[in-house]
Coordinates of C-alpha atoms and ligand atoms in Angstrom, one line a residue:
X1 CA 10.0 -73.1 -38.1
X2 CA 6.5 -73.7 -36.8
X3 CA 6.1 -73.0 -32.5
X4 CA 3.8 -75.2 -30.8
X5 CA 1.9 -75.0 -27.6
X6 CA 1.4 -78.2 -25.7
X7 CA -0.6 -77.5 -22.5
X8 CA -0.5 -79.9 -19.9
X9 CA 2.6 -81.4 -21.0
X10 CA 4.2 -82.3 -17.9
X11 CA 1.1 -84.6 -16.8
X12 CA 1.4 -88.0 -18.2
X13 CA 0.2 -88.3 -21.4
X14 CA 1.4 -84.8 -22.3
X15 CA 5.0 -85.7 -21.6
X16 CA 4.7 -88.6 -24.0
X17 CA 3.3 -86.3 -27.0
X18 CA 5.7 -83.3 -25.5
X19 CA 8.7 -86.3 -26.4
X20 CA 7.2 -87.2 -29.4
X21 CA 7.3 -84.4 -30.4
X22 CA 10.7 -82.4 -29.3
X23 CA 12.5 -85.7 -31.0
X24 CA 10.3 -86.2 -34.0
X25 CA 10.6 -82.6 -35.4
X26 CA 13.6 -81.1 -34.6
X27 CA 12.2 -78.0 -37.5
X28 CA 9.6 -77.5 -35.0
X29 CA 9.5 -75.4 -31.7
X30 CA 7.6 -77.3 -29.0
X31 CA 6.5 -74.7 -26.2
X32 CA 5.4 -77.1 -22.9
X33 CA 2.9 -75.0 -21.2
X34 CA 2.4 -76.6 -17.2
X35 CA 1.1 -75.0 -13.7
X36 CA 2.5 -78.1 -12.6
X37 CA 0.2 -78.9 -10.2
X38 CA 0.2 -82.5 -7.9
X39 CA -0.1 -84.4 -11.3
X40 CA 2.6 -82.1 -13.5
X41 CA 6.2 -83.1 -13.2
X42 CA 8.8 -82.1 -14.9
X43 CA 11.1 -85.3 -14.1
X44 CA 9.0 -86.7 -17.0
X45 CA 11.0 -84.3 -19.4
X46 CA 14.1 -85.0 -18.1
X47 CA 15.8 -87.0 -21.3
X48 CA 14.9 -83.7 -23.7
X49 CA 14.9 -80.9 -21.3
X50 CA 18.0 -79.6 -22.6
X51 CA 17.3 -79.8 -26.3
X52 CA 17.2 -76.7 -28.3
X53 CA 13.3 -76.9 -29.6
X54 CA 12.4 -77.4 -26.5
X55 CA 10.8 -74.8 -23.7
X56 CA 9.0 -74.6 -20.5
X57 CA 6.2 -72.3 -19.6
X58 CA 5.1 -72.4 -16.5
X59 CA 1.1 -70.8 -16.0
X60 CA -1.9 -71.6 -15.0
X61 CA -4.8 -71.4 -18.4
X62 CA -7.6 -70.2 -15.9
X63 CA -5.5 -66.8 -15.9
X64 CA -7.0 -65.4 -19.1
X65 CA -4.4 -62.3 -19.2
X66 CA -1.4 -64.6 -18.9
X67 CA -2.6 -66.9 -21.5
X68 CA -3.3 -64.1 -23.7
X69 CA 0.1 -62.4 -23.2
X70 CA 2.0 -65.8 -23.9
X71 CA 0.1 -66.2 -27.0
X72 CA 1.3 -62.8 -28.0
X73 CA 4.6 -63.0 -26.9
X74 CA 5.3 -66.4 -28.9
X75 CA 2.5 -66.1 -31.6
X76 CA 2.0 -70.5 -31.4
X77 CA 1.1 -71.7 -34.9
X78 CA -0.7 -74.5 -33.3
X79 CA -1.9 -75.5 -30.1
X80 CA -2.3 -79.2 -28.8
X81 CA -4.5 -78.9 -25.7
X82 CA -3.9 -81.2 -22.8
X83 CA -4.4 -79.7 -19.5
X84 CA -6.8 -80.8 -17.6
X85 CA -8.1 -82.2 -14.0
X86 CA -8.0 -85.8 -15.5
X87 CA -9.1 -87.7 -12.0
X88 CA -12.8 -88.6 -11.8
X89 CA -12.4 -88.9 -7.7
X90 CA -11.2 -86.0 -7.3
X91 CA -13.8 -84.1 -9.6
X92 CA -16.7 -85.7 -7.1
X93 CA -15.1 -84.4 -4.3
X94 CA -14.0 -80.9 -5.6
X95 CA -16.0 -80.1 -8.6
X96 CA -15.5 -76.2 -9.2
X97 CA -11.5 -77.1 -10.2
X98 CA -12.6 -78.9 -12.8
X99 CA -14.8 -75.7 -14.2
X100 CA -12.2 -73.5 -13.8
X101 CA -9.3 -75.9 -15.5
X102 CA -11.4 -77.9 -17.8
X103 CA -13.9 -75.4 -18.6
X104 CA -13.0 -71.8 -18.1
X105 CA -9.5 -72.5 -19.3
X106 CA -10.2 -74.1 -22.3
X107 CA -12.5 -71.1 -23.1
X108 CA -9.3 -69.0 -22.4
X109 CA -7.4 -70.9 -24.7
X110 CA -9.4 -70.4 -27.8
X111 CA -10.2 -66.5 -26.6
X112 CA -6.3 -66.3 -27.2
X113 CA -5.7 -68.3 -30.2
X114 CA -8.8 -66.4 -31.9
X115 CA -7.5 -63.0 -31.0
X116 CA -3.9 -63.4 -32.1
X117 CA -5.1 -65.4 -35.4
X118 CA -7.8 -63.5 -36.5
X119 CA -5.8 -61.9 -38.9
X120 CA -4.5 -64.9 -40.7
X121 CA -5.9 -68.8 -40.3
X122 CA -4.1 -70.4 -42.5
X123 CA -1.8 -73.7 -41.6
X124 CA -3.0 -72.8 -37.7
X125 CA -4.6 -75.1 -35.5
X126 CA -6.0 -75.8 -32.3
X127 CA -5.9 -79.5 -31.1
X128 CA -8.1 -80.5 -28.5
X129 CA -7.7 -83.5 -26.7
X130 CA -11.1 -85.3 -25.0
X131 CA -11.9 -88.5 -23.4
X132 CA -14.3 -91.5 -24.1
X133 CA -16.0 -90.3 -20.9
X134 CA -18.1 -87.7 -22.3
X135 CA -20.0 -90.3 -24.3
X136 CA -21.6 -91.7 -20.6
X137 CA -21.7 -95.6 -20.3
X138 CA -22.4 -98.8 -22.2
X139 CA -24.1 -101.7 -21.7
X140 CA -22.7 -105.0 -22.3
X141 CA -22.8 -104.5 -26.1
X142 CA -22.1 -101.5 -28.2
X143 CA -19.3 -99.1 -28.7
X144 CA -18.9 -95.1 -28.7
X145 CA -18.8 -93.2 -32.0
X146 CA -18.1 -90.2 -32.8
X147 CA -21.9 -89.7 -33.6
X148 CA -22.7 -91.1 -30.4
X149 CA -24.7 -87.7 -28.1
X150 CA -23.1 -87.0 -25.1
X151 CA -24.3 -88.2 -21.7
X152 CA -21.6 -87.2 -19.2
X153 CA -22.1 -89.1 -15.4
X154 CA -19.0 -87.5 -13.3
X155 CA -18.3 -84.0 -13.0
X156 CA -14.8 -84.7 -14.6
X157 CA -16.9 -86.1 -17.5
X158 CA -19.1 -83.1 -17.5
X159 CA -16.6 -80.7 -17.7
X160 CA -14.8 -82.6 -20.7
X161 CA -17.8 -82.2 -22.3
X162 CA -18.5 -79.1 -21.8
X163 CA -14.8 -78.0 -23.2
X164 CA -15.5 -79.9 -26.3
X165 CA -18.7 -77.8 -27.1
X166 CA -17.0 -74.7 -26.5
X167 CA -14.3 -75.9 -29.4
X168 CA -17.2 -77.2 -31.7
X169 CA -18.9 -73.5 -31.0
X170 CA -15.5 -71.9 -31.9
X171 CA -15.1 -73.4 -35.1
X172 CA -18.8 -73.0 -36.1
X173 CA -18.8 -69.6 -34.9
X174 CA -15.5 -68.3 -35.7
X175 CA -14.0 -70.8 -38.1
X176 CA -11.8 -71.4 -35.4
X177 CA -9.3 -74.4 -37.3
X178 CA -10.3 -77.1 -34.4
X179 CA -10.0 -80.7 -34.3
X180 CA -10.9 -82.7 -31.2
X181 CA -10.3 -86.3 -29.8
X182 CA -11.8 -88.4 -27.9
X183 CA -9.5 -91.5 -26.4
X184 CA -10.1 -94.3 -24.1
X185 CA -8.5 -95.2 -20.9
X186 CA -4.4 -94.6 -21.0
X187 CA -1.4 -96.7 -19.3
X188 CA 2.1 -96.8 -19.4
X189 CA 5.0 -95.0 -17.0
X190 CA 4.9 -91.5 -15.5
X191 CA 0.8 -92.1 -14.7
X192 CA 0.1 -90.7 -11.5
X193 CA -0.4 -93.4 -8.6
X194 CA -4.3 -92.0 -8.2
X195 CA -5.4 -93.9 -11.3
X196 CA -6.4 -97.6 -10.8
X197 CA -2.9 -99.7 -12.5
X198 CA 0.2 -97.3 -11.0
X199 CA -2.1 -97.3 -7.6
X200 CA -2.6 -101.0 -7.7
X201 CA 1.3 -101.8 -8.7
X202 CA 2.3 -99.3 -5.7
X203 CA -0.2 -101.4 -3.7
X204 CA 1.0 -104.9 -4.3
X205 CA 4.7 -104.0 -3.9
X206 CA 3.8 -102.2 -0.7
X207 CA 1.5 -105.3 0.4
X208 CA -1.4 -102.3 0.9
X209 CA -5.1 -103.5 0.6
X210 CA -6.3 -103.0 -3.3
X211 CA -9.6 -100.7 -3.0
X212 CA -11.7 -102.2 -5.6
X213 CA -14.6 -100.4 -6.0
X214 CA -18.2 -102.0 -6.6
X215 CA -18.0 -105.7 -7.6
X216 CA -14.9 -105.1 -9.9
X217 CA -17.3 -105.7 -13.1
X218 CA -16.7 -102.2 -15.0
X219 CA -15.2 -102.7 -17.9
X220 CA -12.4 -100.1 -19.7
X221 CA -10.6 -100.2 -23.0
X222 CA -6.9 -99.9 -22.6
X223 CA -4.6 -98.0 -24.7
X224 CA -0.9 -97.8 -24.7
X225 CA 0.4 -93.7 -23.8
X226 CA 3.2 -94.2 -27.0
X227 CA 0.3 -95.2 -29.2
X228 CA -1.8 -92.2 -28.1
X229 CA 1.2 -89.8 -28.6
X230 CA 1.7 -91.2 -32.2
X231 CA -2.6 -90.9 -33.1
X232 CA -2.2 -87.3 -31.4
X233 CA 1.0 -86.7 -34.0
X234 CA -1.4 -88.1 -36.9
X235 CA -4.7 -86.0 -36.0
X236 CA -2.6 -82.6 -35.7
X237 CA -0.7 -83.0 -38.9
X238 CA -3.8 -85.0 -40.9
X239 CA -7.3 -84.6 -39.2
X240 CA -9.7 -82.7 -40.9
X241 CA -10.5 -79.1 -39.2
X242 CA -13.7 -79.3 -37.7
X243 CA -13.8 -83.0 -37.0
X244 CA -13.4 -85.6 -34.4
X245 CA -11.8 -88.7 -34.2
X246 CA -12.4 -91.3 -31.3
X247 CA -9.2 -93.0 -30.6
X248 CA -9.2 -96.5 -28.5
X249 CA -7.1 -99.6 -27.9
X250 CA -9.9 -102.2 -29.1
X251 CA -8.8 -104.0 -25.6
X252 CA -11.5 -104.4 -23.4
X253 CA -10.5 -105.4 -19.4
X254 CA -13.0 -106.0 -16.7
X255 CA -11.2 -104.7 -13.8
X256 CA -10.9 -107.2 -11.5
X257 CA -9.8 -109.2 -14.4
X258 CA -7.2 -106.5 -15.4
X259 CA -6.6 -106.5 -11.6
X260 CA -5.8 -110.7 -11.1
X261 CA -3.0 -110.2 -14.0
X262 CA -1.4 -107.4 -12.5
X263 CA -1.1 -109.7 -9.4
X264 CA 0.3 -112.6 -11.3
X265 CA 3.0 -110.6 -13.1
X266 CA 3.7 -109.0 -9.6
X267 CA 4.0 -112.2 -7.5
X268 CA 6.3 -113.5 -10.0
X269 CA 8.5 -109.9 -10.7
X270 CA 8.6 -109.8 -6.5
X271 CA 9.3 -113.6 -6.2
X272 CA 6.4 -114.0 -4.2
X273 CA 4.8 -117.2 -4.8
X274 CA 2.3 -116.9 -7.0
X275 CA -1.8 -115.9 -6.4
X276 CA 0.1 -114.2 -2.7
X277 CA -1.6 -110.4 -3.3
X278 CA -4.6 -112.1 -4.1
X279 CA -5.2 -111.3 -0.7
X280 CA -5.1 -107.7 -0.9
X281 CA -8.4 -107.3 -2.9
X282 CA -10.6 -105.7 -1.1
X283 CA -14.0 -105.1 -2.6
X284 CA -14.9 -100.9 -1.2
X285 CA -17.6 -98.9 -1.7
X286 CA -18.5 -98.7 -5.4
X287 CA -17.5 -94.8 -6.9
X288 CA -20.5 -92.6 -7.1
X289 CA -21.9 -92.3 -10.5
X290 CA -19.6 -95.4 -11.7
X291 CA -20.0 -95.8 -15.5
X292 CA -20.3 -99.2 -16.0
X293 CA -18.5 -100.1 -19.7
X294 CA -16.9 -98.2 -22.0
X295 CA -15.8 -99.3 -25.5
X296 CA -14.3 -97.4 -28.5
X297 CA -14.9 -97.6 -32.2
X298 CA -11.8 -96.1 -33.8
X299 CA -12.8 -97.3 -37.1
X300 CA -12.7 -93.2 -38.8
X301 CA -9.3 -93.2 -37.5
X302 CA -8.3 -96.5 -39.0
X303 CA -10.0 -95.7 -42.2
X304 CA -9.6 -91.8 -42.8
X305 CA -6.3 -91.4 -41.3
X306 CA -4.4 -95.6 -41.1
X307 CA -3.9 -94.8 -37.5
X308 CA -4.1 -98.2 -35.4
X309 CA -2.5 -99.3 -31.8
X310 CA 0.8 -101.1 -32.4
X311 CA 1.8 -102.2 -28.7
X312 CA 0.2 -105.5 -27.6
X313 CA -1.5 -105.2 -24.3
X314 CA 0.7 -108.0 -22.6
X315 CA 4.0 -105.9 -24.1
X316 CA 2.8 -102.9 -23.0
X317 CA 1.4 -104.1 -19.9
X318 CA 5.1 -105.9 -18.4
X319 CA 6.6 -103.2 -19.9
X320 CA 4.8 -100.7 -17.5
X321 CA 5.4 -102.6 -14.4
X322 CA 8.9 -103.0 -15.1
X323 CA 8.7 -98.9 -15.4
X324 CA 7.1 -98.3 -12.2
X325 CA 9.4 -101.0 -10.8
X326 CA 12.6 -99.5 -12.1
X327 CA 11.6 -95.9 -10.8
X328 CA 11.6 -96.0 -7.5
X329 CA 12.7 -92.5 -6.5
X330 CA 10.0 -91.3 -9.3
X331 CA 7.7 -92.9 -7.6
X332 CA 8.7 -91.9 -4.0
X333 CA 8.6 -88.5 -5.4
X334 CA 5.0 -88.2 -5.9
X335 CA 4.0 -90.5 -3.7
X336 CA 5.1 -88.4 -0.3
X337 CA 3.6 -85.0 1.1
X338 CA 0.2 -84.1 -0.1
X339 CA -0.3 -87.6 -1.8
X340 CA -0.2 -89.3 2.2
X341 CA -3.0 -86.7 2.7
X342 CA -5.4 -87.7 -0.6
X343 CA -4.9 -91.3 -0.2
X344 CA -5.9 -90.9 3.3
X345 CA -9.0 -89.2 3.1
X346 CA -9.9 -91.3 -0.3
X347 CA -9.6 -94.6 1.0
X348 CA -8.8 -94.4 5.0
X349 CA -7.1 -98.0 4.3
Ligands
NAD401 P1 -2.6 -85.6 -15.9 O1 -3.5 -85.3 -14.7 O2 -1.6 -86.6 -15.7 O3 -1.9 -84.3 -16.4 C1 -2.5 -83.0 -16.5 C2 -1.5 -81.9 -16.6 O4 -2.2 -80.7 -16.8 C3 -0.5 -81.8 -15.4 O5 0.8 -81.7 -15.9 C4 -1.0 -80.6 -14.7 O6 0.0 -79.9 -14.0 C5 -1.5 -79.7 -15.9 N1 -2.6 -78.8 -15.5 C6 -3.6 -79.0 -14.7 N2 -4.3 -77.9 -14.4 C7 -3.7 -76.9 -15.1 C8 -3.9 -75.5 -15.3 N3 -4.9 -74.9 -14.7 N4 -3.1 -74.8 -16.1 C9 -2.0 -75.4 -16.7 N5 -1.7 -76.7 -16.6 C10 -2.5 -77.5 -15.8 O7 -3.6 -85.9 -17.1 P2 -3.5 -87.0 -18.2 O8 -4.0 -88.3 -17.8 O9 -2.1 -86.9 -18.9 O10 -4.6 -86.4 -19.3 C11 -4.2 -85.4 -20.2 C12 -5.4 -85.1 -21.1 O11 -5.9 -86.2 -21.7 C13 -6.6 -84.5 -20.3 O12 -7.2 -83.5 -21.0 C14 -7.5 -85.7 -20.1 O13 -8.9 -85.3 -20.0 C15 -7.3 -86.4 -21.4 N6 -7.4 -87.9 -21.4 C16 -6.8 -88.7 -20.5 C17 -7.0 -90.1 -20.5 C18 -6.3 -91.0 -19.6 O14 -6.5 -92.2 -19.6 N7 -5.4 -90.5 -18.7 C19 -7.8 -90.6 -21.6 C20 -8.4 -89.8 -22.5 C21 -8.2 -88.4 -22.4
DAU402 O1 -11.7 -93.3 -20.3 C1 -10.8 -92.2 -20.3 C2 -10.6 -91.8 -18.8 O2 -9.8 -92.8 -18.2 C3 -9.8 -90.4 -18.8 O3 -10.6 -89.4 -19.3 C4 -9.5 -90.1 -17.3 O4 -8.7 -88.9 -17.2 C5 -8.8 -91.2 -16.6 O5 -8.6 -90.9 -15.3 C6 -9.5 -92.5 -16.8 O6 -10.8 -92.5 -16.0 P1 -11.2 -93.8 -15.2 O7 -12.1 -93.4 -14.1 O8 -11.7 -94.9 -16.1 O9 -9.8 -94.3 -14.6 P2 -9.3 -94.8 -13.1 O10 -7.9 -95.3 -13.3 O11 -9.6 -93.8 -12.1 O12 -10.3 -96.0 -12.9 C7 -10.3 -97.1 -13.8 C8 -11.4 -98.1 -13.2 O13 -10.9 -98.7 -12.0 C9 -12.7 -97.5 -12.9 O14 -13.7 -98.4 -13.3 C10 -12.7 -97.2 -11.4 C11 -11.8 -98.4 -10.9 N1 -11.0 -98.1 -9.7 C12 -10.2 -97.0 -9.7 C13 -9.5 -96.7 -8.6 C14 -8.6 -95.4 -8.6 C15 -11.1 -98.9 -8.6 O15 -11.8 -100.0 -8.6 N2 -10.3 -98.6 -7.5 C16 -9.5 -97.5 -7.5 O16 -8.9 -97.2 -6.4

């Protein structure tokens, strides 16, 4: 029976990988490892909660003792490392959280999994998952490879970046077995309503103005969650230790593009006539430090390991409004308390 850690997996995408996962390896004991903070919630567990391979941690990685202790305790054959500050906003108006989360706890991590496996490598591995961001921004043409230097803009991006250094520097210095990925923009249910789609569908159905930041021209590439789970689930059983694989959705949106078809799938789901939210955009001050495109070349991942998206955008795009749509109390849940505050002071709308 192999025990694996999943940090972070109460968040969005890690509940996806944590339900992958639990259901997908029933041989194979999946520890979820969560401070729950305001983007961790364990009603995202809810269908597996109860099954047998399945267990909840609650800790915070920036405590190095506790981490270490866990790590003893449990002695994880593999780690899949997900926690993380994940919201650029908030990393440009409280920068040192992202440090300690991103950074220092990320170092903790590896401390731990280098102590208790110095002994013995073999079949371990420590998964760490990245974003596109660290890469910095495109132009109109081009697309980030895993060759591509690093140019981080936000301090979100900055810290990423830095935690993926610290896991190259482990493996080269340590032989720690690593692997790192590096994945475009996410969507689907259980995203937190700070991120631009759940905001936007909270907005239309509330008839609240749409803060679109700049001119709406920056362009992201969108991925499905279930098809990130499912690369994750190929890079930890197949990647090569030491490497990195970017992972995208080949599906690049300009956002006030992505933004008009959110509308017209809302207008008609709400039975409002249809272009009626139209007049919600409103165009706010643009986000400091704004990378202007980004754009994924997955082709390593396609050709080393036959990973490729399977969900269509316009499948997996209805199918996440219907999600948010369907889950009201969910998104009551974190949408009351501190959340009233944050939106507040973010957007004074
Ligand atoms: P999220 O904000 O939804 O979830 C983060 C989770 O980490 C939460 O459950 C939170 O409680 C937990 N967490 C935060 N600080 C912690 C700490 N100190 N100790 C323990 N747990 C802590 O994030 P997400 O969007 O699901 O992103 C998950 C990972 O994927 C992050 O590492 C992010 O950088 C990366 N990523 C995200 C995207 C995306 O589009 N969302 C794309 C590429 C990569
Ligand atoms: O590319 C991967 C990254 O994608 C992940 O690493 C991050 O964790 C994740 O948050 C996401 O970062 P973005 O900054 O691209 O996502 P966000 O949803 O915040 O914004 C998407 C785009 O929409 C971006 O160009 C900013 C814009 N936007 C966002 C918000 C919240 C708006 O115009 N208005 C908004 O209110």
């Amino acid at each position: 029976m192999k025990k694996i850690l999943i940090t972070g997996g109460a968040g969005f995408i890690g509940s996806h990988v944590v339900r992958l996962f639990v259901n997908k390896y029933p041989e194979y004991e999946i520890f979820n490892l969560d401070k729950l903070t305001y983007a961790g919630n364990l009603e995202n567990l809810s269908d597996i909660d109860k099954k047998s391979n399945y267990h909840f941690l609650k800790a915070d990685i920036v405590e190095a003792e506790v981490i270490h202790r866990l790590f003893e305790e449990h002695r994880f054959d593999g780690v899949i490392h997900l926690a993380a500050e994940s919201h650029v906003d908030r990393s440009i108006t409280n920068p040192m959280e992202f440090i300690f989360t991103n950074v220092v706890g990320t170092v903790n991590l590896l401390n731990a999994a280098r102590s208790i496996w110095k002994d013995n490598l073999n079949d371990k591995r420590f998964y760490h998952i990245s974003t596109d961001e660290v890469y910095g921004s495109l132009g109109n043409s081009g697309s980030f490879k895993e060759t591509t230097p690093y140019n981080p803009h936000s301090p979100y991006s900055a810290a990423k970046a830095s935690s993926d250094h610290f896991v190259r520097a482990y493996h080269d210095t340590f032989q720690l077995p690593t692997v790192i990925s590096n994945c475009s923009n996410n969507y689907g249910p259980n995203q937190f309503p700070e991120k631009l789609i759940p905001l936007f569908i909270n907005n239309i159905k509330n008839n609240k103005p749409l803060p679109v930041y700049g001119q709406g021209i920056n362009v992201r590439d969108w991925l499905y969650v279930e098809d990130h789970a499912h690369a994750i689930d190929t890079i930890y059983h197949n990647g090569q230790i030491g490497e990195t694989y970017n992972i995208g959705g080949n599906n690049e949106w300009k956002n006030i593009d992505l933004i008009k078809q959110l509308i017209e799938i809302l207008d008609n789901k709400l039975g409002r006539p249809a272009g009626t939210s139209l007049a919600l955009i409103t165009y706010v001050t643009d986000r400091a430090g704004h990378d202007l495109r980004y754009a994924i070349d997955a082709s390593k991942l396609k050709n080393e390991l036959h990973w490729e998206p399977t969900v269509k955008f316009t499948e997996g795009f209805e199918k996440t409004v219907d999600w948010y749509l369907n889950n009201e109390k969910w998104l009551k849940n974190v949408t009351s308390g501190s959340y009233q505050d944050y939106y507040k002071k973010m957007y004074g709308l």
